Structures are given as C-alpha cells and as structure tokens.
C-alpha positions as MATLAB code, in Angstrom:
seq = 'MIPSKKKIDELKELVKRDFGVEWTDQEASDEAFNLLNFYDALGRFAMEDIQKYIDTGGEPSFAGPDYDKWLAEQAEIVKKIQADRKEVSKSKKRKG';
ca = [
     161.014   44.615   57.689;
     159.577   47.673   55.801;
     159.651   47.712   52.010;
     160.925   50.661   50.221;
     158.610   52.964   48.093;
     160.428   51.790   45.004;
     159.866   48.164   45.669;
     156.291   48.947   46.493;
     155.778   50.677   43.175;
     157.447   47.683   41.483;
     155.020   45.264   43.284;
     152.025   47.509   42.255;
     153.301   47.178   38.563;
     153.845   43.447   38.704;
     150.313   42.862   40.148;
     148.710   45.164   37.585;
     150.646   43.533   34.758;
     150.408   39.945   35.633;
     147.027   39.931   37.226;
     145.072   43.014   35.938;
     144.762   44.241   39.495;
     145.320   47.839   40.689;
     146.400   48.172   44.266;
     146.391   51.364   46.231;
     149.577   52.466   47.713;
     148.380   51.134   51.122;
     147.293   47.927   49.664;
     150.656   47.433   47.948;
     152.511   48.473   51.062;
     150.480   46.031   53.255;
     151.010   43.214   50.801;
     154.694   43.776   50.441;
     155.060   43.839   54.298;
     153.184   40.674   54.564;
     155.312   39.110   51.772;
     158.562   40.085   53.319;
     157.613   38.709   56.673;
     156.443   35.619   55.142;
     159.709   34.961   53.495;
     161.590   35.998   56.512;
     159.640   33.281   58.608;
     160.486   30.772   55.898;
     164.120   31.677   56.085;
     164.088   31.270   59.797;
     162.357   28.005   59.639;
     164.921   26.606   57.051;
     167.809   28.073   59.238;
     166.458   26.210   62.191;
     166.257   22.891   60.198;
     169.761   23.503   58.956;
     171.166   24.013   62.315;
     169.227   21.046   63.853;
     170.718   18.864   61.116;
     174.193   20.078   61.985;
     173.601   19.666   65.709;
     172.217   16.022   65.319;
     175.105   14.974   63.150;
     172.869   14.741   60.058;
     169.693   13.056   61.554;
     167.232   12.575   58.539;
     163.975   14.697   58.806;
     160.502   13.615   58.139;
     160.158   15.729   54.857;
     161.759   13.110   52.672;
     165.086   12.397   50.797;
     165.001   15.494   48.564;
     164.736   17.812   51.660;
     167.369   15.877   53.427;
     169.735   16.318   50.449;
     169.111   20.148   50.455;
     169.655   20.151   54.280;
     172.992   18.364   53.810;
     174.106   20.758   51.062;
     172.957   23.855   53.203;
     174.533   22.456   56.294;
     177.916   22.142   54.594;
     177.743   25.739   53.530;
     176.787   26.965   57.095;
     179.508   24.937   58.666;
     181.978   26.512   56.312;
     180.821   29.917   57.267;
     180.906   29.122   60.952;
     184.404   27.860   60.637;
     185.492   30.954   58.749;
     184.049   33.258   61.453;
     185.937   31.237   64.078;
     189.092   31.781   62.065;
     188.590   35.392   61.663;
     187.740   35.850   65.332;
     191.025   33.848   66.273;
     192.886   36.037   63.864;
     191.549   39.218   65.363;
     192.380   38.059   68.874;
     196.041   37.308   67.922;
     196.422   40.692   66.392;
     194.826   42.665   68.988;
];
C-alpha cells in the first residue's frame, strides 16, 4: 500500500507538531509505508483470529476473556456480512 502525498504531508506535520521532529519527504514516505503495512498486517492477523473463532464454533483463545469477547462480537459481524453476501449471490443467480 502506498500512501498519498497528502497523507505523507499530514504525517510530517503531525510528527513535527507532536514530537518536534522534522522529516524529509523520503523519511515521511518510508515511515508512512511502514505504518500502513504494519496496520495491514494487524488487520490480517485479527481477521484470521476471527475466522478461526467462527470455524471452531467459538473456541476460546489463549489471549484472555476480553479478547474472546471482542472475537465473539467481531465474529457476529463477519457472519452477518457472509450471510448477506450469500443472499446477494443467490438473488443475482435467480435474476440472471
């Protein structure tokens, strides 16, 4: 994922304002790229955990009850999205 010039400039302003550090365009671009990839990885890890939770029928994780509660909430959202997608797909097949 490549951040836009606008977002890189916003990141430079934030770092200067909050930390008193001035980054070059290249430094800001590199850090923005790293941050985006870090959060992308976190999102993929979370989605893997959610899908595993769904596939195992709600098997508890080793992360503790707060994480399990979060997994259960997210799993319900994902299951609804998956059900909605199936319904849309069936509807398209009937029409087409």
